[in-house]
CSV table of C-alpha atoms in Angstrom, one decimal:
chain,number,residue,atom,x,y,z
R,1,MET,CA,5.1,65.3,138.3
R,2,ALA,CA,7.6,62.5,138.0
R,3,ALA,CA,10.2,64.7,135.8
R,4,ILE,CA,10.0,67.5,138.4
R,5,GLY,CA,10.7,65.0,141.2
R,6,ASN,CA,13.5,63.3,139.3
R,7,ARG,CA,15.1,66.9,138.7
R,8,THR,CA,15.0,67.8,142.4
R,9,ARG,CA,16.4,64.6,143.4
R,10,ASP,CA,19.3,64.9,141.1
R,11,ARG,CA,19.7,68.4,142.5
R,12,VAL,CA,20.0,67.2,145.9
R,13,ARG,CA,22.2,64.3,145.0
R,14,ALA,CA,24.6,66.9,143.0
R,15,PRO,CA,27.9,67.5,144.9
R,16,LEU,CA,28.3,71.3,146.3
R,17,ASP,CA,31.4,72.6,144.9
R,18,ASP,CA,33.0,75.7,146.6
R,19,VAL,CA,29.8,77.1,148.0
R,20,PRO,CA,29.5,79.6,150.7
R,21,ALA,CA,28.1,78.1,154.2
R,22,LEU,CA,27.7,79.0,157.6
R,23,VAL,CA,28.4,76.6,160.6
R,24,LEU,CA,25.1,76.1,162.5
R,25,ARG,CA,26.3,73.4,164.8
R,26,THR,CA,28.6,70.5,165.2
R,27,VAL,CA,28.3,67.1,166.8
R,28,GLU,CA,31.0,64.9,167.6
R,29,PHE,CA,30.5,61.6,166.1
R,30,GLY,CA,32.7,58.3,166.9
R,31,GLU,CA,36.3,58.9,167.6
R,32,ALA,CA,37.4,61.9,165.5
R,33,ASP,CA,34.3,62.7,163.2
R,34,LEU,CA,32.2,65.6,163.2
R,35,ILE,CA,28.6,66.0,162.1
R,36,VAL,CA,28.3,69.4,160.6
R,37,HIS,CA,25.2,71.4,160.2
R,38,LEU,CA,25.3,73.8,157.5
R,39,LEU,CA,23.4,76.7,156.1
R,40,THR,CA,23.9,77.2,152.2
R,41,PRO,CA,22.7,79.8,149.7
R,42,THR,CA,21.9,77.2,147.4
R,43,ARG,CA,20.4,74.3,149.2
R,44,GLY,CA,19.6,75.5,152.6
R,45,ARG,CA,20.4,73.5,155.5
R,46,VAL,CA,22.8,70.5,154.8
R,47,THR,CA,24.2,68.2,157.3
R,48,ALA,CA,27.5,66.6,156.3
R,49,MET,CA,30.1,64.2,157.7
R,50,ALA,CA,33.6,65.6,158.4
R,51,LYS,CA,35.8,62.5,158.7
R,52,HIS,CA,38.8,62.8,161.2
R,53,ALA,CA,37.8,66.4,161.6
R,54,ARG,CA,38.9,66.4,165.2
R,55,LYS,CA,42.0,64.8,164.8
R,56,SER,CA,43.5,66.0,161.6
R,57,VAL,CA,45.1,69.7,161.9
R,58,ARG,CA,45.5,69.9,158.0
R,59,ARG,CA,42.1,68.8,156.7
R,60,PHE,CA,39.8,71.3,158.3
R,61,PRO,CA,42.4,73.7,160.1
R,62,GLY,CA,40.3,75.9,162.4
R,63,SER,CA,37.3,75.9,160.0
R,64,LEU,CA,34.5,73.7,161.5
R,65,ASP,CA,33.4,75.9,164.3
R,66,LEU,CA,30.2,77.4,165.2
R,67,PHE,CA,29.4,80.8,163.3
R,68,ASN,CA,32.3,80.2,160.8
R,69,HIS,CA,31.6,81.4,157.2
R,70,LEU,CA,33.2,78.9,155.0
R,71,GLU,CA,33.6,77.9,151.4
R,72,VAL,CA,32.9,74.1,151.2
R,73,LYS,CA,33.0,71.2,149.0
R,74,ILE,CA,30.5,68.6,149.8
R,75,HIS,CA,30.1,65.2,148.0
R,76,PRO,CA,27.2,62.8,148.1
R,77,ARG,CA,27.6,59.4,148.9
R,78,ARG,CA,26.6,56.7,146.6
R,79,ARG,CA,24.3,54.5,148.7
R,80,GLY,CA,22.5,57.6,150.0
R,81,GLY,CA,24.4,57.8,153.4
R,82,MET,CA,25.0,61.3,154.9
R,83,PRO,CA,27.1,63.5,152.4
R,84,LEU,CA,30.8,64.0,153.0
R,85,LEU,CA,32.5,67.3,153.6
R,86,ASP,CA,35.6,67.2,151.4
R,87,ARG,CA,37.0,70.6,152.0
R,88,ALA,CA,36.4,73.5,154.0
R,89,ARG,CA,38.1,77.1,153.6
R,90,LEU,CA,37.7,79.5,156.3
R,91,LEU,CA,36.4,82.9,155.2
R,92,SER,CA,35.5,84.6,158.3
R,93,PRO,CA,35.4,83.5,162.0
R,94,PHE,CA,33.3,86.2,163.5
R,95,LEU,CA,35.6,86.1,166.5
R,96,ALA,CA,33.9,89.1,168.2
R,97,LEU,CA,30.9,87.1,169.0
R,98,ARG,CA,33.0,85.1,171.3
R,99,ASP,CA,34.1,88.1,173.4
R,100,ASP,CA,30.8,89.1,174.5
R,101,ALA,CA,27.9,87.1,176.0
R,102,ALA,CA,24.8,89.1,174.6
R,103,ARG,CA,26.6,88.9,170.9
R,104,TYR,CA,27.2,84.9,171.7
R,105,GLY,CA,23.5,84.8,173.0
R,106,LEU,CA,22.0,86.2,170.1
R,107,ALA,CA,24.1,84.6,167.6
R,108,CYS,CA,23.3,81.2,169.1
R,109,TYR,CA,19.7,81.8,169.2
R,110,VAL,CA,19.6,82.7,165.6
R,111,MET,CA,21.8,79.5,164.7
R,112,GLU,CA,19.4,77.3,166.5
R,113,LEU,CA,16.3,78.9,165.3
R,114,LEU,CA,17.6,78.5,161.5
R,115,SER,CA,18.9,75.0,162.3
R,116,ARG,CA,15.5,74.0,163.4
R,117,LEU,CA,13.4,75.9,160.7
R,118,ALA,CA,15.5,76.4,157.7
R,119,PRO,CA,14.3,73.9,155.0
R,120,GLU,CA,16.7,71.0,154.7
R,121,GLU,CA,18.2,70.2,151.0
R,122,GLY,CA,15.8,72.9,150.0
R,123,VAL,CA,15.7,74.6,146.5
R,124,GLY,CA,14.6,78.0,145.6
R,125,PRO,CA,15.4,81.8,145.7
R,126,GLU,CA,14.2,81.8,149.3
R,127,MET,CA,17.2,79.8,150.6
R,128,ARG,CA,19.6,82.5,149.3
R,129,GLY,CA,17.4,85.1,151.4
R,130,ILE,CA,17.8,83.0,154.6
R,131,PHE,CA,21.5,82.7,154.0
R,132,HIS,CA,22.2,86.4,153.5
R,133,PHE,CA,19.8,87.1,156.7
R,134,ALA,CA,22.1,84.8,158.8
R,135,LEU,CA,25.3,86.1,157.5
R,136,GLU,CA,24.1,89.9,157.9
R,137,VAL,CA,23.1,89.3,161.5
R,138,LEU,CA,26.5,87.7,162.0
R,139,GLU,CA,28.3,90.6,160.5
R,140,ALA,CA,25.9,93.1,162.3
R,141,LEU,CA,26.8,91.4,165.9
R,142,GLU,CA,30.3,91.6,165.0
R,143,HIS,CA,30.0,95.3,165.2
R,144,SER,CA,27.4,96.2,167.5
R,145,ARG,CA,26.3,94.7,171.0
R,146,PRO,CA,22.8,93.5,170.8
R,147,ASP,CA,20.2,94.8,173.3
R,148,GLU,CA,16.4,93.9,173.6
R,149,ARG,CA,15.6,96.3,170.6
R,150,MET,CA,18.1,94.6,168.3
R,151,ARG,CA,16.8,91.1,169.5
R,152,VAL,CA,13.2,91.9,168.9
R,153,LEU,CA,14.0,93.2,165.3
R,154,VAL,CA,16.2,90.3,164.6
R,155,GLU,CA,13.5,87.9,165.7
R,156,LEU,CA,11.2,89.7,163.3
R,157,ARG,CA,13.7,89.6,160.4
R,158,ALA,CA,14.3,85.8,160.9
R,159,LEU,CA,10.5,85.3,160.5
R,160,ASP,CA,10.5,87.4,157.5
R,161,ALA,CA,13.6,85.5,156.0
R,162,LEU,CA,11.7,82.0,156.7
R,163,GLY,CA,8.6,83.3,155.0
R,164,MET,CA,6.5,83.9,158.1
R,165,ARG,CA,6.4,87.6,158.2
R,166,PRO,CA,3.3,89.0,160.4
R,167,GLU,CA,1.1,91.6,158.5
R,168,LEU,CA,1.7,94.9,159.9
R,169,ARG,CA,0.0,97.3,157.8
R,170,ASN,CA,-3.3,95.8,156.3
R,171,CYS,CA,-6.3,94.1,158.1
R,172,VAL,CA,-5.7,90.4,157.6
R,173,ARG,CA,-9.6,90.1,157.3
R,174,CYS,CA,-10.6,93.0,154.9
R,175,GLY,CA,-7.3,94.0,153.5
R,176,ARG,CA,-8.0,97.5,154.6
R,177,GLU,CA,-5.1,99.6,155.8
R,178,VAL,CA,-5.6,100.0,159.6
R,179,GLU,CA,-5.7,103.3,161.3
R,180,GLY,CA,-4.3,104.6,164.6
R,181,PRO,CA,-3.6,105.7,167.2
R,182,SER,CA,-3.9,102.2,168.7
R,183,VAL,CA,-4.5,99.0,166.8
R,184,HIS,CA,-5.2,95.5,167.2
R,185,PHE,CA,-2.8,92.5,166.4
R,186,HIS,CA,-4.4,89.1,166.0
R,187,VAL,CA,-1.8,86.5,166.9
R,188,ALA,CA,-3.8,83.6,165.5
R,189,ASP,CA,-4.8,85.4,162.1
R,190,GLY,CA,-1.1,86.6,162.0
R,191,GLY,CA,-1.5,90.2,161.7
R,192,VAL,CA,-3.3,93.4,162.3
R,193,ILE,CA,-7.1,93.8,162.4
R,194,CYS,CA,-9.1,96.7,161.6
R,195,ARG,CA,-12.0,97.9,164.3
R,196,ARG,CA,-14.5,96.9,161.8
R,197,CYS,CA,-13.4,93.5,161.8
R,198,SER,CA,-12.4,93.5,165.1
R,199,ARG,CA,-15.0,91.1,167.5
R,200,ASP,CA,-15.9,91.8,171.1
R,201,GLU,CA,-15.3,88.3,172.2
R,202,GLU,CA,-11.6,88.3,170.8
R,203,LEU,CA,-8.8,89.4,172.9
R,204,PRO,CA,-6.2,90.7,170.5
R,205,LEU,CA,-2.8,92.3,171.5
R,206,ARG,CA,-3.0,96.2,171.5
R,207,ALA,CA,-0.2,98.2,170.3
R,208,HIS,CA,0.5,101.7,168.9
R,209,LEU,CA,0.5,102.5,165.3
R,210,GLY,CA,4.0,104.0,165.6
R,211,THR,CA,4.9,100.7,166.9
R,212,LEU,CA,4.0,98.7,163.7
R,213,ARG,CA,5.6,101.4,161.6
R,214,ALA,CA,8.7,100.9,163.6
R,215,LEU,CA,8.7,97.2,163.1
R,216,GLU,CA,8.0,97.7,159.4
R,217,GLN,CA,11.1,99.9,159.1
R,218,GLY,CA,13.1,97.3,161.3
R,219,LEU,CA,12.3,95.0,158.2
R,220,ARG,CA,13.7,97.2,155.7
R,221,PHE,CA,16.8,98.7,157.1
R,222,PRO,CA,20.2,97.1,156.8
R,223,LEU,CA,20.8,94.9,160.0
R,224,ALA,CA,24.1,97.1,160.7
R,225,GLU,CA,21.8,99.9,161.1
R,226,LEU,CA,19.3,98.5,163.4
R,227,SER,CA,20.9,100.7,166.2
R,228,ARG,CA,19.6,103.8,164.5
R,229,LEU,CA,15.9,102.7,164.9
R,230,ALA,CA,14.4,104.2,167.8
R,231,LEU,CA,11.9,102.5,170.2
R,232,SER,CA,10.5,103.9,173.2
R,233,GLY,CA,10.2,101.8,176.0
R,234,GLN,CA,6.3,101.2,175.5
R,235,SER,CA,7.1,100.6,171.7
R,236,LEU,CA,9.7,98.2,172.7
R,237,ALA,CA,7.2,96.3,175.2
R,238,GLU,CA,4.5,96.2,172.5
R,239,ALA,CA,6.9,95.1,169.5
R,240,HIS,CA,8.4,92.3,171.9
R,241,ALA,CA,5.0,91.2,172.9
R,242,ILE,CA,3.7,91.0,169.2
R,243,VAL,CA,7.2,89.1,167.9
R,244,ALA,CA,7.2,86.6,170.9
R,245,ARG,CA,3.6,85.6,170.6
R,246,PHE,CA,3.4,85.5,167.0
R,247,GLN,CA,6.7,83.4,167.2
R,248,ARG,CA,5.3,81.0,169.9
R,249,TYR,CA,2.1,80.4,167.9
R,250,HIS,CA,3.0,80.4,164.5
R,251,VAL,CA,6.7,78.9,164.9
R,252,GLY,CA,5.7,76.6,168.1
R,253,LEU,CA,9.2,76.0,168.9
R,254,GLU,CA,10.9,76.4,172.4
R,255,LEU,CA,14.5,77.1,171.5
R,256,ARG,CA,17.0,76.1,174.2
R,257,SER,CA,19.3,79.1,173.7
R,258,GLU,CA,16.2,81.5,174.5
R,259,ARG,CA,16.7,81.1,178.4
R,260,PHE,CA,20.4,82.2,178.2
R,261,LEU,CA,19.8,84.9,175.7
R,262,ASN,CA,16.9,86.3,178.1
R,263,GLN,CA,19.4,85.9,181.2
R,264,ILE,CA,22.2,87.8,179.7
R,265,LEU,CA,20.0,90.5,177.9
R,266,ARG,CA,18.3,91.1,181.3
R,267,SER,CA,21.7,91.3,183.3
R,268,SER,CA,23.4,93.4,180.9
R,269,GLY,CA,20.8,95.8,179.8
R,270,GLY,CA,18.4,96.3,182.9
R,271,ALA,CA,14.9,94.5,183.1
R,272,GLY,CA,13.5,93.3,179.7
R,273,PRO,CA,10.3,94.6,178.3
R,274,THR,CA,7.2,93.9,180.3
R,275,PRO,CA,4.4,92.3,178.2
R,276,ALA,CA,2.2,94.9,176.5
R,277,ALA,CA,-1.4,94.9,177.7
D,1,MET,CA,13.7,40.9,164.5
D,2,ARG,CA,17.1,39.7,164.8
D,3,GLY,CA,16.3,36.3,166.2
D,4,SER,CA,17.8,36.8,169.8
D,5,PRO,CA,16.3,39.1,172.4
D,6,ALA,CA,19.7,39.3,174.0
D,7,ILE,CA,21.6,40.6,171.1
D,8,ASP,CA,18.4,43.1,170.4
D,9,ARG,CA,19.0,44.4,173.8
D,10,VAL,CA,22.6,44.9,173.8
D,11,ILE,CA,22.3,46.7,170.3
D,12,ALA,CA,19.6,48.8,171.8
D,13,SER,CA,21.7,49.6,174.9
D,14,LEU,CA,24.8,50.5,172.7
D,15,LYS,CA,22.7,52.5,170.4
D,16,ARG,CA,22.1,55.0,173.4
D,17,LEU,CA,25.7,55.8,173.6
D,18,PRO,CA,27.0,59.0,172.0
D,19,GLY,CA,28.4,58.5,168.4
D,20,ILE,CA,27.1,54.8,168.1
D,21,GLY,CA,24.5,54.1,165.3
D,22,ASP,CA,22.7,51.2,164.2
D,23,LYS,CA,25.7,49.8,162.3
D,24,SER,CA,28.3,50.4,165.0
D,25,ALA,CA,26.1,48.9,167.7
D,26,SER,CA,25.4,45.6,165.7
D,27,ARG,CA,29.2,45.3,165.0
D,28,LEU,CA,30.3,45.8,168.7
D,29,ALA,CA,27.3,43.3,169.9
D,30,PHE,CA,28.3,40.6,167.4
D,31,PHE,CA,32.2,41.2,168.2
D,32,LEU,CA,31.4,40.5,172.0
D,33,LEU,CA,29.4,37.6,170.9
D,34,GLY,CA,32.5,36.0,169.5
D,35,ALA,CA,34.9,37.3,172.0
D,36,PRO,CA,36.2,35.4,174.9
D,37,ASP,CA,34.1,35.0,178.0
D,38,SER,CA,36.9,36.7,180.1
D,39,LEU,CA,36.9,39.8,177.9
D,40,VAL,CA,33.1,40.0,178.1
D,41,ALA,CA,33.1,39.4,182.0
D,42,ASP,CA,35.9,42.3,182.3
D,43,LEU,CA,33.9,44.7,180.5
D,44,ALA,CA,30.6,43.7,182.4
D,45,ASP,CA,32.5,44.0,185.9
D,46,ALA,CA,34.3,47.3,184.7
D,47,LEU,CA,30.6,48.9,183.7
D,48,SER,CA,29.2,47.9,186.8
D,49,ARG,CA,32.0,49.2,189.0
D,50,LEU,CA,32.1,52.5,187.0
D,51,LYS,CA,29.3,54.3,188.8
D,52,GLN,CA,29.9,52.8,192.1
D,53,GLU,CA,33.6,53.5,192.6
D,54,THR,CA,33.9,56.8,190.8
D,55,VAL,CA,33.4,59.9,193.1
D,56,MET,CA,33.5,63.8,192.3
D,57,CYS,CA,36.1,65.7,194.0
D,58,ALA,CA,34.2,68.2,196.3
D,59,ASP,CA,37.2,70.9,195.6
D,60,CYS,CA,38.0,70.8,191.9
D,61,PHE,CA,35.2,68.4,190.6
D,62,ASN,CA,37.5,66.2,188.8
D,63,LEU,CA,36.6,62.4,189.0
D,64,GLY,CA,38.4,59.8,190.8
D,65,ASP,CA,38.2,57.0,193.4
D,66,ARG,CA,38.0,59.6,196.4
D,67,THR,CA,37.4,63.1,197.6
D,68,PRO,CA,39.5,65.5,197.8
D,69,CYS,CA,41.3,63.8,194.8
D,70,PRO,CA,45.2,63.2,194.9
D,71,ILE,CA,45.6,66.5,193.2
D,72,CYS,CA,43.7,68.6,195.8
D,73,SER,CA,45.2,66.7,198.8
D,74,ASP,CA,48.8,67.2,197.5
D,75,ASP,CA,50.2,70.0,199.4
D,76,ARG,CA,53.2,70.4,197.3
D,77,ARG,CA,51.1,72.1,194.7
D,78,ASP,CA,50.9,75.8,194.3
D,79,ASP,CA,47.5,77.0,195.8
D,80,SER,CA,47.8,80.6,194.3
D,81,LEU,CA,47.2,79.2,190.7
D,82,LEU,CA,44.0,78.0,189.6
D,83,CYS,CA,43.5,76.3,186.3
D,84,VAL,CA,39.8,76.3,184.8
D,85,VAL,CA,39.0,73.3,182.4
D,86,GLU,CA,35.9,71.9,180.8
D,87,GLU,CA,36.2,68.2,181.6
D,88,PRO,CA,38.3,65.7,183.5
D,89,ALA,CA,39.9,64.8,180.1
D,90,ASP,CA,41.5,68.2,179.7
D,91,LEU,CA,42.8,68.0,183.3
D,92,SER,CA,44.4,64.9,182.4
D,93,ALA,CA,45.8,66.3,179.2
D,94,ILE,CA,47.2,69.2,181.3
D,95,GLU,CA,48.7,66.9,184.1
D,96,LYS,CA,50.2,64.9,181.3
D,97,SER,CA,52.1,67.7,180.1
D,98,GLY,CA,53.8,68.2,183.4
D,99,SER,CA,54.0,72.0,183.2
D,100,PHE,CA,51.5,72.9,185.6
D,101,LYS,CA,51.7,72.6,189.5
D,102,GLY,CA,48.7,74.6,190.6
D,103,ARG,CA,45.2,73.5,191.4
D,104,TYR,CA,42.2,72.9,188.9
D,105,HIS,CA,38.5,73.6,188.8
D,106,VAL,CA,36.6,71.3,186.4
D,107,LEU,CA,33.5,73.4,185.1
D,108,GLY,CA,31.6,70.4,183.6
D,109,GLY,CA,31.2,71.8,180.0
D,110,THR,CA,30.9,75.0,178.3
D,111,LEU,CA,28.4,77.9,177.5
D,112,SER,CA,26.4,76.3,174.7
D,113,PRO,CA,23.1,77.7,174.7
D,114,ILE,CA,22.2,75.5,171.6
D,115,ASP,CA,22.5,72.6,173.8
D,116,GLY,CA,20.7,74.3,176.8
D,117,MET,CA,24.0,74.7,178.6
D,118,GLY,CA,23.9,78.1,180.3
D,119,PRO,CA,25.9,79.5,183.5
D,120,GLY,CA,23.7,77.6,185.8
D,121,GLU,CA,24.6,74.3,184.3
D,122,LEU,CA,28.5,75.0,184.8
D,123,ARG,CA,30.3,75.2,188.1
D,124,ILE,CA,30.9,79.0,187.6
D,125,GLY,CA,29.4,79.9,191.0
D,126,GLU,CA,31.6,77.4,192.9
D,127,LEU,CA,34.5,78.9,190.9
D,128,GLU,CA,33.5,82.5,192.2
D,129,ARG,CA,33.3,80.9,195.7
D,130,ARG,CA,36.6,79.4,195.5
D,131,VAL,CA,38.4,82.5,194.1
D,132,ARG,CA,36.3,84.7,196.8
D,133,SER,CA,37.6,82.5,199.7
D,134,GLY,CA,41.2,84.0,198.9
D,135,GLY,CA,44.7,82.6,198.2
D,136,ILE,CA,44.4,82.7,194.6
D,137,ARG,CA,46.7,85.0,192.7
D,138,GLU,CA,46.0,83.8,189.2
D,139,VAL,CA,43.1,82.0,187.3
D,140,ILE,CA,44.3,80.5,183.9
D,141,LEU,CA,41.0,79.8,181.7
D,142,ALA,CA,42.0,76.6,179.8
D,143,THR,CA,38.9,76.0,178.1
D,144,ASN,CA,39.1,75.0,174.4
D,145,PRO,CA,39.9,77.7,171.6
D,146,ASN,CA,36.6,77.0,169.8
D,147,ALA,CA,33.4,79.3,169.8
D,148,GLU,CA,31.9,78.0,173.1
D,149,GLY,CA,35.2,77.5,174.9
D,150,ASP,CA,36.2,81.2,174.0
D,151,ALA,CA,32.7,82.5,175.0
D,152,THR,CA,33.0,80.7,178.1
D,153,ALA,CA,36.4,82.1,178.8
D,154,HIS,CA,35.0,85.6,178.4
D,155,TYR,CA,32.0,85.3,180.4
D,156,ILE,CA,34.0,83.7,183.4
D,157,GLY,CA,36.7,86.6,182.9
D,158,ASP,CA,33.8,89.2,183.3
D,159,ARG,CA,32.2,87.3,186.3
D,160,LEU,CA,35.7,87.2,188.0
D,161,ARG,CA,36.6,90.9,187.5
D,162,PRO,CA,35.1,92.3,190.7
D,163,ALA,CA,37.3,89.5,192.7
D,164,GLY,CA,40.4,91.4,191.5
D,165,VAL,CA,42.4,88.4,190.5
D,166,LEU,CA,45.0,88.0,187.5
D,167,VAL,CA,42.6,86.2,185.0
D,168,SER,CA,44.7,84.6,182.1
D,169,ARG,CA,43.9,82.5,178.6
D,170,ILE,CA,46.0,79.7,177.5
D,171,ALA,CA,47.9,80.8,174.5
D,172,TYR,CA,46.4,80.6,170.9
D,173,GLY,CA,48.9,79.7,168.0
D,174,MET,CA,50.5,77.0,165.6
D,175,PRO,CA,50.5,73.5,167.1
D,176,LEU,CA,53.8,71.9,167.6
D,177,GLY,CA,54.8,69.7,164.3
D,178,GLY,CA,52.0,72.2,162.4
D,179,ASP,CA,52.6,73.3,159.1
D,180,LEU,CA,52.0,76.9,158.3
D,181,GLU,CA,50.8,76.3,155.0
D,182,TYR,CA,47.9,74.4,156.1
D,183,ALA,CA,47.0,76.5,159.0
D,184,ASP,CA,44.0,78.6,158.7
D,185,HIS,CA,44.5,82.6,158.8
D,186,VAL,CA,43.3,83.1,162.1
D,187,THR,CA,45.6,80.8,163.9
D,188,VAL,CA,48.6,82.2,161.6
D,189,GLY,CA,47.5,85.6,162.7
D,190,ARG,CA,46.9,84.8,166.5
D,191,SER,CA,50.4,83.1,166.4
D,192,LEU,CA,52.0,86.4,165.3
D,193,GLU,CA,50.0,88.5,167.7
D,194,ASN,CA,50.9,86.1,170.6
D,195,ARG,CA,54.5,85.8,169.4
D,196,ARG,CA,57.2,85.7,172.3
D,197,LYS,CA,60.8,86.9,172.4
D,198,PHE,CA,62.9,84.1,171.3
D,199,SER,CA,66.2,85.0,173.1
D,200,ASP,CA,67.6,87.7,175.5
């Protein structure tokens, strides 16, 4: 166990040389410094100090801005202080996200979710999956304006990338594939339950089997093609209820950007989905 | 325990300021302890007057010692031009340039959903009311050219569209004294897009 602990510590202390990163958030610090929260494919969430970033036009020119896709070099500090951001080269700024409140709102929502839930200084292949999900969302939002349907599917994909995917096909109690046309989704148990396992005193969410199949498809589709996935008004309401309540129960976070996102999506695309019965 | 509740109290108070951590708070507290009495008294007096003597201009929301502020009450300024800035410090920066003789509107921040800043937290409704009240020909959006500033400018531009006024955005490009070699490709690209005729 000690050997594994040392290896993990060594890995965390190792510098990051020219690795891709996404800017999740920046916080002004002191007179001219910035604390930069980054998402990387090798180490998950990394927080680094960019010295003089707010004054120097040469050191980090135009690079340390929200959503920016960068290539960074980060050095650890000897006495365990916050690592230093040595260099940041801008790969893509995703400028279209700034031109539209809905794109901006959903991108902020995803960045906030990842900045709260992506493992800090993590190790393992799931870090790569989280990073690629974030990059794919920003790329998709560059090319399409989100609506409530895309928001629900992006939320589901975020849960999947973070290892918290709801079970949509097999009963979480007996393992049998559930049958339609109407199925039960048990929020606390994290997935669908078949009629045989359903108990009278429980009040699970009800949804059509077609809604669950559409959500499963949404997990497989490339994010850039999510707009091709058709969801009726009823299915959207059911999908919204499942994803929102699953997230609230299992993630337990109230994201600050959710209020803005709700406001923008409702004002731009009519009323949002009403909760499913 | 540092030995003196008075020092601990100053350190604890300083630590509540943005960008001040443990070490900076201790350094400042011990600096003040060794500083001349007059310096400490001046600082304490300035801090105690700060809230009492600072008021927000009811027209532009700039901070000053009276309302309306000197800029809003200056009748030599152009009422038809309205410059929208994030914070009073940005207004000061534009005033120092001496290039703008219109009026201002201070938003009080930018749209930053991650920090809980939505349209309701900014003075966008007040801006709409000012524009609707008439007399404004152009609204210049001078929010910072970063993600939050750009998103805020676009959002305001959309909100002001029905009012039918000209809405412009401050230019993007190379800073004076900048170096193309060190500039990012977005800045260089925007400098070229926003180039202007050099001579007639």
